[in-house]
């Protein structure tokens, strides 16, 4: 389904002339194919468009690396039966001779999703390959893997090969992943190259324990960097690099401009919304003792930044994300969960939802005006709750957060709720920011805007009917497309053909 969806999406994109850039996200790029001609200074070049080439897949258990939609894909999740398989698999390169190299780097494009799920994803390197990856001593050079938000946008990995491997004749790299029966991440990689020259970042090689928690897999739940025992700012600065860890500190200011030394400001006056500075002490004023924190667009930025929340200055904050280079020093990036002022923001790792409002399954046939969440069962008691379109966008799919369904109720963040209002024989749907949802053009994503003046066009109206078993058919009156959840893409769209999962409504108590 994922392949079909992407292919049809790309076809539709290319065939239509746009009058607005708000209709649909960017298309998915497909690699053009392998180039068999050797290139000087090129040690590895594998597009992974149709095969693994010279790379070898070695799987010790579960689901192995596979070629899927022109990428090398690693995931223990089966979208057909919605199950996860305990897995462990390596994608090992051929031998690379760096004996005459003066410096080389590894690069590839990737999509990395569901970072808070259990599992590990790592880039490994060795010059002592035994022929068996499970007995080889590997070093971890993963660095900072950026979590994606869709299946269209690839991030770039570009890391210099550590100096101890330059000049060595028997170097190999491996892409590693593992997954549990509870949950799995998904990692897609394409256009992998090792080239002579200099990449974008340096990563200090770390020990990799095959049975441990390295390789971007987060932390020992009872050790440093865990929820129970988070890193202090001092510890996090000394750590330098880590993926999926908790850091606790005090908000002491922000960075204005491009340079930390020049832009560090220890107040809330004139604050930017995109970052904060944290320290081990609320009275800290030395830049050397501070960590800059990148605030991603969305609820975390909205609730934590000093520009709109000046009272947060000198408040203690707990952050879950990556320790990674930011403003050329150790900082916190890719934050997905935070706690401040006794409030939980975002999604707590492990699938736990911050306490917010409680919503009860709406079992009546006729929908009435009210506040609802839109959700779909995905596995066991877990439901995929639709999130409104990001405040910075005018269109998008409805991405999801998982929440537990128990006693016919879901408790989750109130940021995910929608207001459904009767309008004649139909309904209007809006989010907490007051934007109304409509459809435009021929695409299956949602547009958002304020209600237009004058006669209300039909593309703002929705026909909501009961479809049995508590599911609801939510159909756009103008486009005749029905809201459905796609398990392959972990998002909601509105489609002409009803071949995906219809949602249920849960009404705010």
Short mmCIF file of C-alpha atoms in Angstrom, two decimals:
data_model
loop_
_atom_site.label_atom_id
_atom_site.label_comp_id
_atom_site.label_asym_id
_atom_site.label_seq_id
_atom_site.Cartn_x
_atom_site.Cartn_y
_atom_site.Cartn_z
CA UNK A 1 0.00 0.00 0.00
CA UNK A 2 2.88 2.34 0.84
CA UNK A 3 4.45 1.84 -2.58
CA UNK A 4 1.12 2.31 -4.35
CA UNK A 5 0.30 5.42 -2.37
CA UNK A 6 3.63 7.05 -3.11
CA UNK A 7 3.56 6.14 -6.76
CA UNK A 8 0.04 7.49 -7.30
CA UNK A 9 0.90 10.58 -5.28
CA UNK A 10 3.97 11.34 -7.37
CA UNK A 11 2.00 10.73 -10.60
CA UNK A 12 -0.76 13.10 -9.54
CA UNK A 13 1.77 15.73 -8.56
CA UNK A 14 3.52 15.65 -11.92
CA UNK A 15 0.33 15.63 -13.99
CA UNK A 16 -1.34 18.70 -12.50
CA UNK A 17 -0.61 22.39 -12.78
CA UNK A 18 -0.83 24.11 -9.42
CA UNK A 19 -2.44 27.41 -8.67
CA UNK A 20 -1.40 27.27 -5.03
CA UNK A 21 1.46 25.70 -3.10
CA UNK A 22 -0.94 24.78 -0.33
CA UNK A 23 -2.39 21.71 -1.98
CA UNK A 24 0.06 18.96 -1.16
CA UNK A 25 3.50 18.22 0.30
CA UNK A 26 6.54 17.79 -1.90
CA UNK A 27 6.71 14.58 -3.99
CA UNK A 28 8.79 11.59 -3.05
CA UNK A 29 12.05 11.46 -5.04
CA UNK A 30 12.98 8.16 -6.63
CA UNK A 31 16.65 7.42 -7.27
CA UNK A 32 17.56 7.29 -10.93
CA UNK A 33 19.50 4.04 -10.69
CA UNK A 34 22.97 2.62 -10.22
CA UNK A 35 26.05 4.01 -11.98
CA UNK A 36 28.46 1.13 -12.54
CA UNK A 37 31.37 3.37 -13.62
CA UNK A 38 34.11 3.60 -10.93
CA UNK A 39 34.86 7.13 -9.76
CA UNK A 40 38.20 8.19 -8.37
CA UNK A 41 38.00 8.93 -4.66
CA UNK A 42 34.77 6.93 -4.35
CA UNK A 43 35.06 3.95 -1.98
CA UNK A 44 31.36 3.04 -1.75
CA UNK A 45 28.35 3.95 -3.85
CA UNK A 46 25.11 2.02 -3.29
CA UNK A 47 21.79 3.67 -4.23
CA UNK A 48 19.81 0.70 -2.77
CA UNK A 49 17.26 1.42 -5.49
CA UNK A 50 16.70 -2.20 -6.54
CA UNK A 51 19.25 -4.28 -4.61
CA UNK A 52 21.86 -4.21 -1.86
CA UNK A 53 24.72 -4.44 -4.34
CA UNK A 54 28.01 -5.31 -2.64
CA UNK A 55 26.47 -4.97 0.82
CA UNK A 56 25.55 -8.12 2.73
CA UNK A 57 22.46 -8.56 4.89
CA UNK A 58 23.13 -10.64 8.00
CA UNK A 59 20.11 -11.21 10.24
CA UNK A 60 20.32 -12.95 13.60
CA UNK A 61 16.58 -12.91 14.26
CA UNK A 62 13.31 -11.54 13.00
CA UNK A 63 12.80 -9.24 10.03
CA UNK A 64 15.84 -8.52 7.87
CA UNK A 65 16.79 -5.41 5.95
CA UNK A 66 14.78 -5.22 2.72
CA UNK A 67 14.55 -3.13 -0.45
CA UNK A 68 11.33 -1.14 -0.29
CA UNK A 69 10.42 1.76 -2.57
CA UNK A 70 14.01 2.24 -3.75
CA UNK A 71 15.53 2.33 -0.27
CA UNK A 72 17.13 -0.08 2.16
CA UNK A 73 14.48 -0.36 4.84
CA UNK A 74 14.71 -1.66 8.41
CA UNK A 75 11.58 -2.19 10.50
CA UNK A 76 10.10 -4.94 12.62
CA UNK A 77 6.56 -3.62 12.10
CA UNK A 78 4.10 -5.45 9.85
CA UNK A 79 1.40 -3.04 8.66
CA UNK A 80 -0.79 -5.87 7.40
CA UNK A 81 -1.45 -7.54 10.73
CA UNK A 82 -0.24 -4.61 12.86
CA UNK A 83 2.30 -6.69 14.76
CA UNK A 84 5.93 -6.18 15.73
CA UNK A 85 8.61 -8.86 15.49
CA UNK A 86 11.68 -9.01 17.69
CA UNK A 87 14.46 -8.40 15.18
CA UNK A 88 18.20 -7.84 14.82
CA UNK A 89 19.81 -7.28 11.42
CA UNK A 90 23.04 -5.87 9.95
CA UNK A 91 23.65 -4.38 6.52
CA UNK A 92 27.43 -4.80 6.14
CA UNK A 93 29.59 -3.07 3.52
CA UNK A 94 32.31 -4.75 1.51
CA UNK A 95 35.90 -4.19 2.60
CA UNK A 96 37.12 -0.62 2.07
CA UNK A 97 40.84 0.06 1.61
CA UNK A 98 41.67 3.43 3.14
CA UNK A 99 45.43 2.80 3.24
CA UNK A 100 46.10 5.67 0.82
CA UNK A 101 43.33 7.95 2.07
CA UNK A 102 44.07 11.37 3.53
CA UNK A 103 40.55 11.72 4.83
CA UNK A 104 37.16 10.27 3.92
CA UNK A 105 33.52 10.66 4.86
CA UNK A 106 30.32 8.62 4.81
CA UNK A 107 27.06 10.08 3.55
CA UNK A 108 23.54 8.89 2.78
CA UNK A 109 19.95 10.08 2.69
CA UNK A 110 17.45 8.69 5.16
CA UNK A 111 14.00 8.81 6.74
CA UNK A 112 13.89 7.87 10.42
CA UNK A 113 10.43 7.51 12.03
CA UNK A 114 8.91 6.54 15.42
CA UNK A 115 12.02 7.37 17.39
CA UNK A 116 10.30 6.98 20.77
CA UNK A 117 9.46 3.33 20.00
CA UNK A 118 11.66 0.55 21.31
CA UNK A 119 14.66 -0.45 19.25
CA UNK A 120 18.04 0.76 18.06
CA UNK A 121 19.37 2.11 14.79
CA UNK A 122 23.10 2.63 14.38
CA UNK A 123 25.91 3.37 11.95
CA UNK A 124 28.88 1.18 12.87
CA UNK A 125 32.53 1.02 11.79
CA UNK A 126 35.38 -1.47 12.30
CA UNK A 127 38.81 -2.41 10.95
CA UNK A 128 38.68 -5.85 12.57
CA UNK A 129 35.80 -7.57 10.81
CA UNK A 130 35.63 -11.26 11.69
CA UNK A 131 33.13 -12.26 9.04
CA UNK A 132 30.44 -12.44 11.74
CA UNK A 133 29.00 -9.06 12.78
CA UNK A 134 27.94 -10.45 16.16
CA UNK A 135 31.55 -11.25 17.13
CA UNK A 136 33.10 -8.13 15.57
CA UNK A 137 34.19 -5.23 17.76
CA UNK A 138 32.28 -2.26 16.33
CA UNK A 139 32.44 1.44 17.07
CA UNK A 140 29.31 3.57 16.92
CA UNK A 141 29.47 6.65 14.66
CA UNK A 142 25.72 7.25 14.44
CA UNK A 143 25.77 10.75 15.83
CA UNK A 144 22.47 12.58 15.47
CA UNK A 145 19.68 10.90 13.47
CA UNK A 146 16.89 13.39 12.81
CA UNK A 147 13.37 12.05 13.29
CA UNK A 148 11.18 12.59 10.24
CA UNK A 149 7.54 13.63 10.19
CA UNK A 150 6.49 12.22 6.82
CA UNK A 151 7.51 9.69 4.15
CA UNK A 152 8.54 12.28 1.58
CA UNK A 153 11.36 14.27 3.19
CA UNK A 154 14.82 12.71 3.43
CA UNK A 155 17.43 13.93 5.89
CA UNK A 156 21.16 13.87 5.11
CA UNK A 157 23.82 11.98 7.05
CA UNK A 158 27.37 13.25 6.41
CA UNK A 159 30.04 12.19 8.92
CA UNK A 160 33.83 12.16 8.63
CA UNK A 161 35.46 8.74 9.00
CA UNK A 162 37.32 8.90 12.35
CA UNK A 163 41.07 9.48 12.03
CA UNK A 164 42.00 6.08 13.51
CA UNK A 165 40.53 4.37 10.44
CA UNK A 166 42.26 6.59 7.87
CA UNK A 167 45.25 4.69 6.48
CA UNK A 168 43.77 1.30 7.35
CA UNK A 169 43.31 -1.30 4.58
CA UNK A 170 40.37 -3.27 5.99
CA UNK A 171 37.59 -0.91 6.99
CA UNK A 172 33.91 -1.81 6.95
CA UNK A 173 30.78 0.03 7.92
CA UNK A 174 27.43 -1.49 8.86
CA UNK A 175 23.89 -0.23 9.28
CA UNK A 176 22.31 -1.95 12.26
CA UNK A 177 18.78 -2.11 13.60
CA UNK A 178 16.86 -4.04 16.20
CA UNK A 179 13.22 -4.08 17.30
CA UNK A 180 11.09 -5.62 20.04
CA UNK A 181 7.74 -7.37 20.04
CA UNK A 182 6.24 -4.25 21.64
CA UNK A 183 7.21 -1.66 19.05
CA UNK A 184 9.61 -0.81 16.27
CA UNK A 185 11.12 2.15 14.53
CA UNK A 186 11.39 2.49 10.76
CA UNK A 187 14.62 3.50 9.00
CA UNK A 188 14.93 3.97 5.25
CA UNK A 189 18.34 4.64 3.63
CA UNK A 190 19.33 5.47 0.05
CA UNK A 191 22.30 6.80 -1.96
CA UNK A 192 24.99 5.65 0.47
CA UNK A 193 28.52 6.73 -0.43
CA UNK A 194 31.97 6.77 1.13
CA UNK A 195 34.10 9.42 -0.54
CA UNK A 196 37.57 10.91 -0.23
CA UNK A 197 37.28 14.37 1.29
CA UNK A 198 35.57 16.10 4.19
CA UNK A 199 31.99 15.64 5.37
CA UNK A 200 29.76 17.95 7.37
CA UNK A 201 30.28 16.68 10.93
CA UNK A 202 32.70 14.85 13.19
CA UNK A 203 31.52 12.09 15.53
CA UNK A 204 33.61 10.62 18.33
CA UNK A 205 33.47 6.81 18.00
CA UNK A 206 31.67 5.19 20.94
CA UNK A 207 31.72 1.61 22.15
CA UNK A 208 28.87 -0.45 20.76
CA UNK A 209 27.41 -3.23 22.88
CA UNK A 210 25.28 -5.59 20.81
CA UNK A 211 23.22 -6.43 23.89
CA UNK A 212 23.28 -2.94 25.36
CA UNK A 213 21.58 0.36 24.70
CA UNK A 214 24.01 2.14 22.37
CA UNK A 215 23.48 2.99 18.75
CA UNK A 216 20.77 5.57 19.11
CA UNK A 217 18.58 3.28 21.16
CA UNK A 218 18.14 5.64 24.07
CA UNK A 219 19.09 4.95 27.64
CA UNK A 220 19.05 2.36 30.35
CA UNK A 221 15.68 3.11 31.99
CA UNK A 222 17.29 3.18 35.43
CA UNK A 223 20.63 4.79 34.49
CA UNK A 224 21.97 8.24 33.64
CA UNK A 225 19.90 9.91 30.97
CA UNK A 226 16.70 8.12 31.98
CA UNK A 227 13.46 9.70 33.14
CA UNK A 228 14.23 8.66 36.72
CA UNK A 229 17.86 9.86 36.55
CA UNK A 230 18.20 12.52 33.83
CA UNK A 231 21.49 14.11 32.84
CA UNK A 232 22.24 17.43 34.48
CA UNK A 233 23.41 20.13 32.12
CA UNK A 234 26.95 19.63 33.39
CA UNK A 235 26.75 15.88 32.69
CA UNK A 236 25.19 16.43 29.27
CA UNK A 237 27.92 18.87 28.20
CA UNK A 238 30.56 16.33 29.26
CA UNK A 239 28.68 13.54 27.45
CA UNK A 240 28.85 15.52 24.21
CA UNK A 241 26.66 13.23 22.10
CA UNK A 242 23.75 10.88 22.82
CA UNK A 243 20.46 9.91 21.23
CA UNK A 244 17.13 9.64 23.03
CA UNK A 245 18.04 10.86 26.53
CA UNK A 246 16.56 13.05 29.27
CA UNK A 247 18.28 16.29 30.29
CA UNK A 248 17.17 18.49 33.19
CA UNK A 249 18.16 22.10 33.78
CA UNK A 250 16.98 25.65 34.33
CA UNK A 251 16.00 28.04 31.53
CA UNK A 252 18.42 30.95 31.82
CA UNK A 253 18.03 32.72 28.47
CA UNK A 254 18.26 32.31 24.71
CA UNK A 255 20.61 32.82 21.76
CA UNK A 256 20.05 35.75 19.43
CA UNK A 257 21.70 35.43 16.02
CA UNK A 258 24.12 32.83 14.68
CA UNK A 259 26.94 32.85 17.23
CA UNK A 260 26.57 31.58 20.79
CA UNK A 261 29.26 33.77 22.38
CA UNK A 262 27.89 36.94 20.83
CA UNK A 263 24.19 36.11 21.02
CA UNK A 264 23.77 34.53 24.47
CA UNK A 265 21.20 36.61 26.35
CA UNK A 266 20.44 35.90 30.01
CA UNK A 267 16.93 37.35 30.13
CA UNK A 268 13.62 37.00 28.29
CA UNK A 269 13.80 40.44 26.69
CA UNK A 270 13.63 40.22 22.90
CA UNK A 271 13.67 36.43 23.02
CA UNK A 272 13.43 34.31 19.89
CA UNK A 273 10.92 31.45 19.69
CA UNK A 274 13.37 28.93 18.20
CA UNK A 275 15.74 28.24 21.11
CA UNK A 276 16.47 28.56 24.82
CA UNK A 277 19.58 28.28 26.98
CA UNK A 278 19.59 25.89 29.95
CA UNK A 279 22.07 25.54 32.80
CA UNK A 280 22.51 23.60 36.04
CA UNK A 281 21.77 26.73 38.09
CA UNK A 282 18.96 29.27 37.56
CA UNK A 283 21.46 32.10 38.19
CA UNK A 284 24.06 30.93 35.65
CA UNK A 285 25.49 33.66 33.36
CA UNK A 286 28.55 31.90 31.91
CA UNK A 287 28.04 30.62 28.36
CA UNK A 288 30.56 27.83 28.99
CA UNK A 289 28.17 26.27 31.53
CA UNK A 290 25.08 26.44 29.31
CA UNK A 291 23.48 24.27 26.63
CA UNK A 292 21.47 25.74 23.76
CA UNK A 293 18.19 23.91 23.11
CA UNK A 294 16.62 23.85 19.66
CA UNK A 295 12.83 24.13 19.94
CA UNK A 296 11.00 22.24 17.15
CA UNK A 297 7.88 23.73 15.62
CA UNK A 298 4.72 22.75 17.46
CA UNK A 299 3.53 22.43 21.02
CA UNK A 300 6.99 22.17 22.61
CA UNK A 301 8.11 25.44 21.05
CA UNK A 302 4.79 27.10 21.81
CA UNK A 303 4.84 26.17 25.50
CA UNK A 304 8.55 26.61 26.31
CA UNK A 305 9.99 29.55 24.33
CA UNK A 306 10.70 32.76 26.24
CA UNK A 307 9.22 35.06 23.60
CA UNK A 308 5.63 34.11 24.41
CA UNK A 309 6.36 32.57 27.82
CA UNK A 310 8.71 35.03 29.59
CA UNK A 311 7.65 33.63 32.98
CA UNK A 312 9.54 30.42 32.08
CA UNK A 313 12.85 32.22 32.76
CA UNK A 314 14.68 30.48 35.63
CA UNK A 315 12.11 27.65 35.64
CA UNK A 316 13.28 24.03 35.77
CA UNK A 317 12.60 22.02 32.61
CA UNK A 318 12.96 18.33 31.74
CA UNK A 319 13.66 17.57 28.08
CA UNK A 320 13.76 14.35 26.06
CA UNK A 321 15.78 14.50 22.86
CA UNK A 322 19.31 14.18 21.52
CA UNK A 323 22.54 15.64 22.83
CA UNK A 324 24.04 16.95 19.60
CA UNK A 325 26.10 19.83 18.25
CA UNK A 326 24.13 23.09 18.19
CA UNK A 327 25.79 26.50 17.82
CA UNK A 328 29.05 24.49 17.62
CA UNK A 329 28.73 23.24 21.22
CA UNK A 330 26.86 20.34 22.87
CA UNK A 331 23.17 21.19 22.83
CA UNK A 332 19.76 19.52 22.88
CA UNK A 333 18.00 18.88 19.55
CA UNK A 334 15.02 16.90 18.26
CA UNK A 335 13.08 17.33 21.50
CA UNK A 336 9.84 15.32 21.48
CA UNK A 337 8.80 15.54 25.14
CA UNK A 338 9.16 18.08 27.93
CA UNK A 339 7.93 18.84 31.44
CA UNK A 340 7.74 22.35 32.87
CA UNK A 341 5.55 24.00 35.50
CA UNK A 342 4.06 20.58 36.29
CA UNK A 343 2.81 20.23 32.71
CA UNK A 344 3.72 17.41 30.33
CA UNK A 345 4.23 18.51 26.71
CA UNK A 346 4.53 16.21 23.71
CA UNK A 347 4.71 12.42 23.72
CA UNK A 348 6.51 10.63 26.51
CA UNK A 349 8.80 7.88 25.13
CA UNK A 350 7.32 4.42 25.29
CA UNK A 351 3.98 5.59 23.95
CA UNK A 352 2.76 7.18 27.20
CA UNK A 353 0.64 10.28 26.69
CA UNK A 354 0.87 13.30 28.95
CA UNK A 355 -2.23 13.70 31.02
CA UNK A 356 -4.65 16.15 29.47
CA UNK A 357 -8.35 15.81 28.81
CA UNK A 358 -10.47 12.65 28.78
CA UNK A 359 -12.61 11.72 25.79
CA UNK A 360 -15.34 9.07 25.73
CA UNK A 361 -16.28 6.89 22.75
CA UNK A 362 -19.21 8.52 20.98
CA UNK A 363 -21.68 5.70 20.43
CA UNK A 364 -24.68 7.67 19.17
CA UNK A 365 -25.69 7.43 15.52
CA UNK A 366 -26.33 11.15 15.08
CA UNK A 367 -23.38 13.43 15.72
CA UNK A 368 -24.02 16.65 17.67
CA UNK A 369 -21.96 19.80 18.02
CA UNK A 370 -19.14 19.37 20.50
CA UNK A 371 -15.44 18.81 21.14
CA UNK A 372 -14.00 15.51 19.90
CA UNK A 373 -10.84 13.65 19.10
CA UNK A 374 -10.55 11.48 15.99
CA UNK A 375 -8.96 8.07 16.56
CA UNK A 376 -8.49 4.60 15.07
CA UNK A 377 -7.48 1.32 16.77
CA UNK A 378 -4.01 0.18 15.66
CA UNK A 379 -2.84 -2.61 18.00
CA UNK A 380 -4.34 -3.98 21.19
CA UNK A 381 -5.50 -1.06 23.31
CA UNK A 382 -3.46 1.47 21.32
CA UNK A 383 -5.31 4.02 19.20
CA UNK A 384 -3.88 6.45 16.65
CA UNK A 385 -5.17 9.90 17.63
CA UNK A 386 -5.20 12.50 14.85
CA UNK A 387 -3.22 15.68 15.46
CA UNK A 388 -4.32 18.98 13.91
CA UNK A 389 -2.27 20.48 11.09
CA UNK A 390 0.84 22.22 12.45
CA UNK A 391 0.29 25.88 13.26
CA UNK A 392 2.99 26.91 10.79
CA UNK A 393 1.32 25.17 7.84
CA UNK A 394 -1.73 25.83 5.66
CA UNK A 395 -2.13 22.19 4.57
CA UNK A 396 -0.93 18.74 5.56
CA UNK A 397 -1.96 15.22 6.46
CA UNK A 398 -3.19 14.59 10.00
CA UNK A 399 -0.29 12.84 11.71
CA UNK A 400 -0.91 10.86 14.87
CA UNK A 401 0.06 10.15 18.45
CA UNK A 402 -0.70 6.82 20.09
CA UNK A 403 -2.90 6.70 23.17
CA UNK A 404 -4.37 3.89 25.25
CA UNK A 405 -8.07 3.11 24.95
CA UNK A 406 -9.54 1.79 28.21
CA UNK A 407 -13.09 1.69 29.57
CA UNK A 408 -14.30 3.30 26.32
CA UNK A 409 -12.12 6.34 27.01
CA UNK A 410 -8.85 7.96 25.91
CA UNK A 411 -6.91 10.48 27.98
CA UNK A 412 -4.54 12.58 25.89
CA UNK A 413 -3.36 16.11 25.21
CA UNK A 414 -6.15 18.61 24.62
CA UNK A 415 -4.06 19.96 21.74
CA UNK A 416 -5.40 17.07 19.63
CA UNK A 417 -9.07 17.98 19.90
CA UNK A 418 -11.36 19.24 17.14
CA UNK A 419 -14.60 21.20 17.36
CA UNK A 420 -17.42 19.78 15.25
CA UNK A 421 -20.26 22.26 14.66
CA UNK A 422 -23.63 21.63 12.99
CA UNK A 423 -24.09 23.81 9.89
CA UNK A 424 -27.46 23.15 8.24
CA UNK A 425 -27.52 19.50 7.18
CA UNK A 426 -23.75 19.18 7.47
CA UNK A 427 -20.85 20.02 9.80
CA UNK A 428 -17.85 22.31 10.11
CA UNK A 429 -14.61 21.00 11.61
CA UNK A 430 -12.10 23.31 13.32
CA UNK A 431 -9.10 22.96 15.66
CA UNK A 432 -8.15 24.79 18.85
CA UNK A 433 -6.49 27.60 16.92
CA UNK A 434 -9.80 28.40 15.21
CA UNK A 435 -8.79 27.18 11.75
CA UNK A 436 -11.40 25.36 9.69
CA UNK A 437 -10.65 22.24 7.64
CA UNK A 438 -11.52 22.04 3.96
CA UNK A 439 -10.38 20.33 0.76
CA UNK A 440 -9.04 21.97 -2.36
CA UNK A 441 -7.79 20.74 -5.74
CA UNK A 442 -7.55 17.02 -6.35
CA UNK A 443 -5.34 16.07 -3.43
CA UNK A 444 -6.03 13.98 -0.37
CA UNK A 445 -4.46 16.20 2.29
CA UNK A 446 -6.30 18.85 4.31
CA UNK A 447 -6.26 22.63 3.94
CA UNK A 448 -6.86 24.95 6.91
CA UNK A 449 -8.01 28.58 6.98
CA UNK A 450 -10.39 31.00 8.62
CA UNK A 451 -13.97 30.77 7.38
CA UNK A 452 -14.46 32.81 4.21
CA UNK A 453 -16.96 35.67 4.24
CA UNK A 454 -20.26 35.37 2.46
CA UNK A 455 -21.78 32.12 1.24
CA UNK A 456 -19.97 29.13 2.72
CA UNK A 457 -18.47 26.95 -0.06
CA UNK A 458 -19.24 23.21 0.03
CA UNK A 459 -15.57 22.25 0.35
CA UNK A 460 -15.71 23.51 3.97
CA UNK A 461 -18.68 21.25 4.76
CA UNK A 462 -18.50 17.64 5.98
CA UNK A 463 -21.18 14.97 6.02
CA UNK A 464 -20.77 12.80 9.13
CA UNK A 465 -22.73 9.55 9.32
CA UNK A 466 -22.57 6.36 11.36
CA UNK A 467 -20.95 3.42 9.56
CA UNK A 468 -21.57 0.76 12.21
CA UNK A 469 -19.35 -0.54 15.05
CA UNK A 470 -19.03 3.09 16.24
CA UNK A 471 -16.97 4.11 13.19
CA UNK A 472 -17.91 7.32 11.41
CA UNK A 473 -17.89 8.26 7.76
CA UNK A 474 -16.59 11.87 7.59
CA UNK A 475 -17.01 12.90 3.94
CA UNK A 476 -16.22 16.24 2.32
CA UNK A 477 -19.43 17.46 0.67
CA UNK A 478 -17.70 19.03 -2.33
CA UNK A 479 -14.97 16.50 -3.07
CA UNK A 480 -16.86 13.41 -1.87
CA UNK A 481 -13.72 12.13 -0.16
CA UNK A 482 -13.83 10.27 3.15
CA UNK A 483 -11.46 10.71 6.09
CA UNK A 484 -9.46 7.49 6.64
CA UNK A 485 -6.39 6.34 8.55
CA UNK A 486 -3.49 4.85 6.59
CA UNK A 487 -1.54 2.29 8.68
CA UNK A 488 1.33 2.40 6.19
CA UNK A 489 1.85 6.13 6.53
CA UNK A 490 0.66 6.61 10.11
CA UNK A 491 -1.56 9.52 9.10
CA UNK A 492 -5.11 10.51 8.12
CA UNK A 493 -6.12 11.74 4.69
CA UNK A 494 -9.39 12.00 2.79
CA UNK A 495 -9.77 9.58 -0.12
CA UNK A 496 -12.30 8.96 -2.88
CA UNK A 497 -12.11 5.19 -2.39
CA UNK A 498 -12.94 3.79 1.05
CA UNK A 499 -10.21 1.17 1.38
CA UNK A 500 -8.47 2.21 4.59
CA UNK A 501 -9.62 2.51 8.21
CA UNK A 502 -12.57 4.69 9.17
CA UNK A 503 -12.15 6.49 12.50
CA UNK A 504 -14.24 6.69 15.62
CA UNK A 505 -15.11 9.90 17.46
CA UNK A 506 -14.51 10.36 21.17
CA UNK A 507 -16.34 13.25 22.82
CA UNK A 508 -14.78 15.39 25.53
CA UNK A 509 -16.20 14.61 28.95
#
